[in-house]
Short mmCIF file of C-alpha atoms and ligand atoms in Angstrom, two decimals:
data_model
loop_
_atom_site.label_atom_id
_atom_site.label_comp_id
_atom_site.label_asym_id
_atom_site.label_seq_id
_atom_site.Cartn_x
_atom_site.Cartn_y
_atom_site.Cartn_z
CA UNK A 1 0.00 0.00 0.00
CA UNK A 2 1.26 3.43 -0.69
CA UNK A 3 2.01 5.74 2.29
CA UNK A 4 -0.02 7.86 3.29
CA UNK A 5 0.63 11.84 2.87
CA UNK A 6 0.59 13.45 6.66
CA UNK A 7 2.72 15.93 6.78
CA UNK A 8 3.10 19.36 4.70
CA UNK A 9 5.56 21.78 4.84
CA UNK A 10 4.37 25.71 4.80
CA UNK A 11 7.01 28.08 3.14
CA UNK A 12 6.88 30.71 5.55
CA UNK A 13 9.96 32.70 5.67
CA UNK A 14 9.20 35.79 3.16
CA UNK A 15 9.53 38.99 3.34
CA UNK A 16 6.65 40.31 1.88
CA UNK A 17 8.03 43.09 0.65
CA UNK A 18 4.84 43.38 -1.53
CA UNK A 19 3.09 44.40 0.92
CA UNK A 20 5.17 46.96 2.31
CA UNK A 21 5.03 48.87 5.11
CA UNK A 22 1.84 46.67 5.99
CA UNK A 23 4.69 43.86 6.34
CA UNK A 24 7.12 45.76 7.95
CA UNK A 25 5.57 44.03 11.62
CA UNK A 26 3.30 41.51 10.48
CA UNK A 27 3.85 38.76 8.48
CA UNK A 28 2.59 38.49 5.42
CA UNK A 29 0.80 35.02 5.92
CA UNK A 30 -1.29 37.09 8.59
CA UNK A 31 -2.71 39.21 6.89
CA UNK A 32 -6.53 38.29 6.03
CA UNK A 33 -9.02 37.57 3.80
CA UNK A 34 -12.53 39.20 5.87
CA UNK A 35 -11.24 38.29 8.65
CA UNK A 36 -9.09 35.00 8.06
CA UNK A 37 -5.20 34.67 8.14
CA UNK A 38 -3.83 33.42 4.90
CA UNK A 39 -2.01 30.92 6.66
CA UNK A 40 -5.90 30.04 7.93
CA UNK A 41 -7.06 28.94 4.70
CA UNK A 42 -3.84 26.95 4.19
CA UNK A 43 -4.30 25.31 7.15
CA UNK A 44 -7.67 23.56 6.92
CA UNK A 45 -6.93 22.80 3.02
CA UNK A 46 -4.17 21.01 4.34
CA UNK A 47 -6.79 19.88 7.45
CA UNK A 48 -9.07 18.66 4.88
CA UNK A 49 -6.54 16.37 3.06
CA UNK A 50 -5.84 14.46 5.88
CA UNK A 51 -2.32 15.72 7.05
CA UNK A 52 -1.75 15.70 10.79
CA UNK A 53 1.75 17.24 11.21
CA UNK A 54 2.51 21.08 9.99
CA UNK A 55 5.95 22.34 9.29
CA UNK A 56 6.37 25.71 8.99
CA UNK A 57 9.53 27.04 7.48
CA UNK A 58 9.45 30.61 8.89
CA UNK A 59 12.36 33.56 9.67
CA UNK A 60 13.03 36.08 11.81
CA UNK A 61 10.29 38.51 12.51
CA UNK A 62 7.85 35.46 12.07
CA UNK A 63 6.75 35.56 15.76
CA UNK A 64 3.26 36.88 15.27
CA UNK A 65 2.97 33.79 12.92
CA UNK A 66 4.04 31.30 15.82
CA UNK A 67 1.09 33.14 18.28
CA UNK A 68 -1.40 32.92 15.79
CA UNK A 69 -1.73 28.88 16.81
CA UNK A 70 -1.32 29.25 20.61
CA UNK A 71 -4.21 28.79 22.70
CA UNK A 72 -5.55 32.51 24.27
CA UNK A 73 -6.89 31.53 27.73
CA UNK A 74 -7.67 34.55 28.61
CA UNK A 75 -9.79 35.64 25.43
CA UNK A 76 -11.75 31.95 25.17
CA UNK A 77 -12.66 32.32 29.41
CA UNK A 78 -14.09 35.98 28.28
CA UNK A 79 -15.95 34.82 25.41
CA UNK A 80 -17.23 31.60 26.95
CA UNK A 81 -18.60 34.26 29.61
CA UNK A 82 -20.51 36.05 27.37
CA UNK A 83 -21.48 32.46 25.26
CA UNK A 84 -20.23 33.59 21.98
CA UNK A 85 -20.30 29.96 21.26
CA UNK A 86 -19.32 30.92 17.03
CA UNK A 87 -16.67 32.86 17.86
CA UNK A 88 -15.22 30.49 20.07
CA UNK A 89 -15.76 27.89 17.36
CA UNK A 90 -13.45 30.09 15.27
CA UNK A 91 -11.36 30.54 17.18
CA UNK A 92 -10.53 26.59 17.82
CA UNK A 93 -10.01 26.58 14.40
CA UNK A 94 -6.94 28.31 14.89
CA UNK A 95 -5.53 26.58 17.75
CA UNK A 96 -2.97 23.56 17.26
CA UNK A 97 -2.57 21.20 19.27
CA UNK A 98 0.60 20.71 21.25
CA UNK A 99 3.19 18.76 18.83
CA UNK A 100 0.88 19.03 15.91
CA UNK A 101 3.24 22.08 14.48
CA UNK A 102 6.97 22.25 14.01
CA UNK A 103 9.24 25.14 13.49
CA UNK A 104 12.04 25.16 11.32
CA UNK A 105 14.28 28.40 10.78
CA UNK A 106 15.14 29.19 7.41
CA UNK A 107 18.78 31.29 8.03
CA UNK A 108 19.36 32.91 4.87
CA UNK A 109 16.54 33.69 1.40
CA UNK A 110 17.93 31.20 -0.54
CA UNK A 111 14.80 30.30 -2.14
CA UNK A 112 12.11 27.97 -2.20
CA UNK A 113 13.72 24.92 -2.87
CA UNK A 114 16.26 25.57 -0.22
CA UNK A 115 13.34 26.29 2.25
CA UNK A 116 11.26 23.43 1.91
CA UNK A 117 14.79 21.60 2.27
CA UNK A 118 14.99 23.00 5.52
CA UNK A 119 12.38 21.03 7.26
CA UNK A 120 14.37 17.94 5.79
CA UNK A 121 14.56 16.19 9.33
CA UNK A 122 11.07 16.19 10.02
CA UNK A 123 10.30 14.53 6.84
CA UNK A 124 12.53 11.92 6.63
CA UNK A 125 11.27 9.33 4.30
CA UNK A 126 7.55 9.79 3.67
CA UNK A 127 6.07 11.79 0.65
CA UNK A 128 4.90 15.10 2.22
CA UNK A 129 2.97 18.05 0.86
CA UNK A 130 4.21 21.62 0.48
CA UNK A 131 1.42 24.37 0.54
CA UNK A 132 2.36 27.96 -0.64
CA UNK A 133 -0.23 30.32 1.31
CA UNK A 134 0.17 32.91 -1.05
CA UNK A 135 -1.81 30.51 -3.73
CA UNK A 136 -5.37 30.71 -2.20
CA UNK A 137 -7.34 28.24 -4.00
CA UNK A 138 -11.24 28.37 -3.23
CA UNK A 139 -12.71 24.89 -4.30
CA UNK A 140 -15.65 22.69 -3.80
CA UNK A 141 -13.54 20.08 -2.56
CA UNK A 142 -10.06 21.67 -1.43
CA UNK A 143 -7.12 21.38 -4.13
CA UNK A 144 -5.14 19.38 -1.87
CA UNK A 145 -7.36 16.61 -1.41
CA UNK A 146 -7.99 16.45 -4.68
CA UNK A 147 -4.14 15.75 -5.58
CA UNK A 148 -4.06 13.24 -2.87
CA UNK A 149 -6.69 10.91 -4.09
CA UNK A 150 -5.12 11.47 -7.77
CA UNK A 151 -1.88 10.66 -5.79
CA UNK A 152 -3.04 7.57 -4.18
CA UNK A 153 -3.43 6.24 -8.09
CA UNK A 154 -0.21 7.60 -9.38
CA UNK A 155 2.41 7.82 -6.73
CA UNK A 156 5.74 9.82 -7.47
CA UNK A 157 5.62 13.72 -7.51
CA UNK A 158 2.80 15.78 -8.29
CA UNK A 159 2.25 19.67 -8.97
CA UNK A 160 -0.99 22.07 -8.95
CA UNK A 161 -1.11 22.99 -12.86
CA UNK A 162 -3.13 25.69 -14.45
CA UNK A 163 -2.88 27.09 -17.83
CA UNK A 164 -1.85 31.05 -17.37
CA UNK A 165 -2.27 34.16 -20.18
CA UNK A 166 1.26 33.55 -21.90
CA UNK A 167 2.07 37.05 -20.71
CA UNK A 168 1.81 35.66 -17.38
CA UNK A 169 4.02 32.32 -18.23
CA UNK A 170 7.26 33.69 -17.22
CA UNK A 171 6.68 34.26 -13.51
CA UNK A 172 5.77 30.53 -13.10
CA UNK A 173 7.28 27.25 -13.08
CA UNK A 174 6.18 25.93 -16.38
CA UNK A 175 5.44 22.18 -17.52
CA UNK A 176 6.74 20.58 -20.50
CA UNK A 177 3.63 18.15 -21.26
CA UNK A 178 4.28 14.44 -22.64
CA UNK A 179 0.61 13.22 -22.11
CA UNK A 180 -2.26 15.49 -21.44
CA UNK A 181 -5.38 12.98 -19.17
CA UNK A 182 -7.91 15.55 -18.69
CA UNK A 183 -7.18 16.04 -14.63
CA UNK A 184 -3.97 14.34 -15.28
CA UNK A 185 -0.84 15.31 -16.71
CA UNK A 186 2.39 13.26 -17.33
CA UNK A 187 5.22 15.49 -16.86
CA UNK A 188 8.40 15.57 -19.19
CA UNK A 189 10.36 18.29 -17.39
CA UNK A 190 9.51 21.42 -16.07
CA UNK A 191 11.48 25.01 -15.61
CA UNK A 192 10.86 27.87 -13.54
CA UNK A 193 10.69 31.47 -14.54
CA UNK A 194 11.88 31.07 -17.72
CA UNK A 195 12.30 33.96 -20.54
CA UNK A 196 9.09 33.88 -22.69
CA UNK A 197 11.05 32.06 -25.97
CA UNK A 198 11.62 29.46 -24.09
CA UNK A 199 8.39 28.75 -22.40
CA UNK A 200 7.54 25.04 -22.99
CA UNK A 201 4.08 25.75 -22.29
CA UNK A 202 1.78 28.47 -20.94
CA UNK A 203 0.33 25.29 -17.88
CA UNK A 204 2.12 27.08 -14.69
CA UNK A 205 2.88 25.27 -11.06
CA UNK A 206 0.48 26.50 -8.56
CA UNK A 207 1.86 25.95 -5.01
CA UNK A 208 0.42 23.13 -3.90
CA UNK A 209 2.94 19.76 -4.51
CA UNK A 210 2.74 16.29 -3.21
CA UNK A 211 6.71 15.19 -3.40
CA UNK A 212 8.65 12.22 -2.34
CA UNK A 213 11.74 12.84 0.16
CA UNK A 214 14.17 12.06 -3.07
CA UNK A 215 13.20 15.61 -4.08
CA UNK A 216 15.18 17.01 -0.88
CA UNK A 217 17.79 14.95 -1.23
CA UNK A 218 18.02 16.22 -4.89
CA UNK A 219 18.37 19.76 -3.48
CA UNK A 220 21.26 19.12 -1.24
CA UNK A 221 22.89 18.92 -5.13
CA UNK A 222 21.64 21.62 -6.89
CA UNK A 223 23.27 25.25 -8.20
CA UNK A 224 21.52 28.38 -8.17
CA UNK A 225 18.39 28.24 -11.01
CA UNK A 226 16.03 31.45 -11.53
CA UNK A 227 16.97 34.81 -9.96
CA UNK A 228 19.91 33.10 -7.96
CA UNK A 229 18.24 30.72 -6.31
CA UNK A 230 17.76 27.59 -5.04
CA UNK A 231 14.55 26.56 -6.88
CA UNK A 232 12.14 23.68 -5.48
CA UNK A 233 11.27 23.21 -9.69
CA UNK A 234 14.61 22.45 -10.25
CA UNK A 235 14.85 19.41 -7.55
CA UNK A 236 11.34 18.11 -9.14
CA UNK A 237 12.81 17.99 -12.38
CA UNK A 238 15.62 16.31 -11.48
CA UNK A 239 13.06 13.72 -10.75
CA UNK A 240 12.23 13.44 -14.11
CA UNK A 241 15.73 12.91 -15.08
CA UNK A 242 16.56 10.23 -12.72
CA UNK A 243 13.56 8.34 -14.65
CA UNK A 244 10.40 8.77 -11.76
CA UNK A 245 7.22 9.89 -13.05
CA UNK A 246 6.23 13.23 -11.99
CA UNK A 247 2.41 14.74 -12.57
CA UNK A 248 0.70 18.15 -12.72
CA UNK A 249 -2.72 18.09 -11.38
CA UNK A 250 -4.99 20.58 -13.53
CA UNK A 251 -7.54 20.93 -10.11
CA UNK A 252 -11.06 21.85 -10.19
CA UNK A 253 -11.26 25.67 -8.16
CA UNK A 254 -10.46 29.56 -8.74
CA UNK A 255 -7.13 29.85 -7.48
CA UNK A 256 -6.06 33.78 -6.48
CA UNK A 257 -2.71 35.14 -6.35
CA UNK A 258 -2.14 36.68 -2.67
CA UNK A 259 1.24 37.39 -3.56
CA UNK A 260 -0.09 39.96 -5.03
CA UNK A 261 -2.40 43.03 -4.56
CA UNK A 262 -4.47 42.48 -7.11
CA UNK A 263 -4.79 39.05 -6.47
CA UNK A 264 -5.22 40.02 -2.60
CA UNK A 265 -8.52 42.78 -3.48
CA UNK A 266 -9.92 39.79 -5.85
CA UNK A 267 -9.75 37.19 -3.73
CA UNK A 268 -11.03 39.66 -0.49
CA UNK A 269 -14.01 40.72 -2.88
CA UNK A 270 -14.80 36.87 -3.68
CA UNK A 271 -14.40 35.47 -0.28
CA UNK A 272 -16.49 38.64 0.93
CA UNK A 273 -19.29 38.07 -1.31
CA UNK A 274 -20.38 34.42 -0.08
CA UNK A 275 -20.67 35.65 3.24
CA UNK A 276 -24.56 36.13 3.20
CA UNK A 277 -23.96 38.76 6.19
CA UNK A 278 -21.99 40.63 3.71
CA UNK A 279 -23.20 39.95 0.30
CA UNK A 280 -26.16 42.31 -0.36
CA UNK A 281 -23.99 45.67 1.72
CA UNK A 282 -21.32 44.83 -0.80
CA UNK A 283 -23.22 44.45 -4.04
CA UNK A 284 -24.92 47.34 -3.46
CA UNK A 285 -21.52 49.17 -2.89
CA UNK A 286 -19.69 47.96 -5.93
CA UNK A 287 -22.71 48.55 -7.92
CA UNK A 288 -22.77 52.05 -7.04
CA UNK A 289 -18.66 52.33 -6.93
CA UNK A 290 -18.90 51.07 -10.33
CA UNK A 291 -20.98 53.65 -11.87
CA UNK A 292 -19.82 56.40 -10.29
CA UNK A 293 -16.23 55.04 -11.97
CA UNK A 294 -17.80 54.99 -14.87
CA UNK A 295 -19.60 58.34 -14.91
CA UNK A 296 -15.86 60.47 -14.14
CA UNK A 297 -14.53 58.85 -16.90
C1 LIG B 1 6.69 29.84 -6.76
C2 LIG B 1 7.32 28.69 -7.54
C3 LIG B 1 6.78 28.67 -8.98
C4 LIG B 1 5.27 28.61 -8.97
C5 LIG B 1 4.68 29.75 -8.12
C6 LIG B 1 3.18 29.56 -7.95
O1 LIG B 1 7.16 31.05 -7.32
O2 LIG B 1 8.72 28.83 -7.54
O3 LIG B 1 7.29 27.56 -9.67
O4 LIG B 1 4.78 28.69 -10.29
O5 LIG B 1 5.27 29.78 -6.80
O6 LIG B 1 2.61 30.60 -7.23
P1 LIG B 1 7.01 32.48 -6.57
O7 LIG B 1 5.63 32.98 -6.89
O8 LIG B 1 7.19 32.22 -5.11
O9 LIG B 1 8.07 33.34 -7.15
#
């Protein structure tokens, strides 16, 4: 039987220089969507696709990250006094249990390959997942659980995939195709950021993986790739060259890019509009926002 996938490793330890100077003391992965953490929504994702041990890869200035999953005492006794029963509810949801999480300190921005080779260790010799937070991905049934099941038929290494506008192309890891399934794609190598001629494709790597612990130890041997770093594509398609089969997943769901601000304001207007308490207020709002837009044209 194939192993189970349990653990997932959260690539926590940038600086968010995006979103400058909202950044400058929180991190990045805190800031929200309504009124949930990024790291929130890449937490019960992970939740939902059955992994039990979290592995955040995190830096200095990260420490509002590490409270986020600590019980508050102090907070639960006040609202338990007043029976806010919801909120309380909520806020389970963002406790951890003790030994559920692990920290791991990446020392230098070496890049992502380098920091999800960091939590090396803790992995050992299981396949493992590796979530990017910034990819929000709002689905029917979570992106992550669907690559598991699709990974409990294929085995070997598997990447989120979705075709991007080919001006887009060349700020993604891109997938060189050998056999298009439908959900399924067999992988024939794959390159990260590269210049638009040599794109093999336009299907990009969103950041959700399922990888086997031969990926890690293919780091340990790699030179600097894109931008001067240590790139988590690379190891994968080193993979492909030592003969294992590697798959991208095309997933079912509207994925958002919170890297981004744009991506951010979409992805705050979506989750913000299937919150009935919110909906109608917000409608009406844009509606009016809209035309008034329009009108000063
Ligand atoms: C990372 C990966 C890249 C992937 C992207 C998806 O890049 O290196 O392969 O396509 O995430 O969001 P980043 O956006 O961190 O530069």
């Amino acid at each position: 039987m194939r192993r189970k996938v349990t653990k997932a490793i959260f690539p926590v330890a940038g600086l968010g220089t995006r979103f400058l100077p909202a950044t400058k003391s929180i991190p990045k992965e805190i800031l929200s969507l309504v009124d949930r953490p990024l790291i929130q929504y890449a937490i019960d994702e992970a939740r939902e696709a059955g992994i039990k041990e979290f592995i955040f890869v995190t830096s200095r200035g990260k420490g509002a990250l590490e409270d986020y999953f600590d019980g508050a005492p102090q907070l639960e006794q006040s609202l338990r006094k007043k029976k806010k029963t919801d909120l309380l509810a909520e806020l389970k949801q963002s406790t951890m249990d003790s030994g559920e999480i692990a920290y791991v300190r990446q020392r230098e921005a070496l890049g992502l390959g380098h920091a999800v080779w960091c939590a090396r260790r803790l992995i050992a010799n299981e396949p493992f997942a590796v979530i990017l937070p910034d990819d929000v991905i709002a689905a029917e049934k979570p992106c992550l659980k669907q690559m598991v099941e699709a990974y409990e038929d294929t085995g070997g290494c598997m990447v989120a995939a979705m075709e991007v506008p080919e001006s887009k192309a060349s700020a993604y890891g891109l997938l060189d195709v050998a056999e298009d399934m439908g959900s399924l794609l067999k992988i024939n190598g794959m390159v990260e950021k590269p210049e638009p001629e040599d794109a093999p494709s336009n299907l990009a790597v969103i950041g959700r993986y399922i990888l086997t612990p031969d990926v890690l130890r293919n780091v340990s041997t790699l030179k600097k790739g894109a931008g001067g770093e240590i790139q988590l594509t690379d190891a994968i398609a080193m993979e492909i060259e030592n003969g294992s089969d590697v798959y991208g997943y095309r997933f079912d769901g509207q994925r958002y890019d919170c890297g981004s601000k744009s991506g951010f304001l979409q992805a705050t207007i979506a989750f913000a509009l299937d919150r009935p308490e919110l909906r109608d207020d917000l409608m009406d709002f844009m509606i009016d926002t809209v035309a008034m837009q329009k009108a000063a044209q």
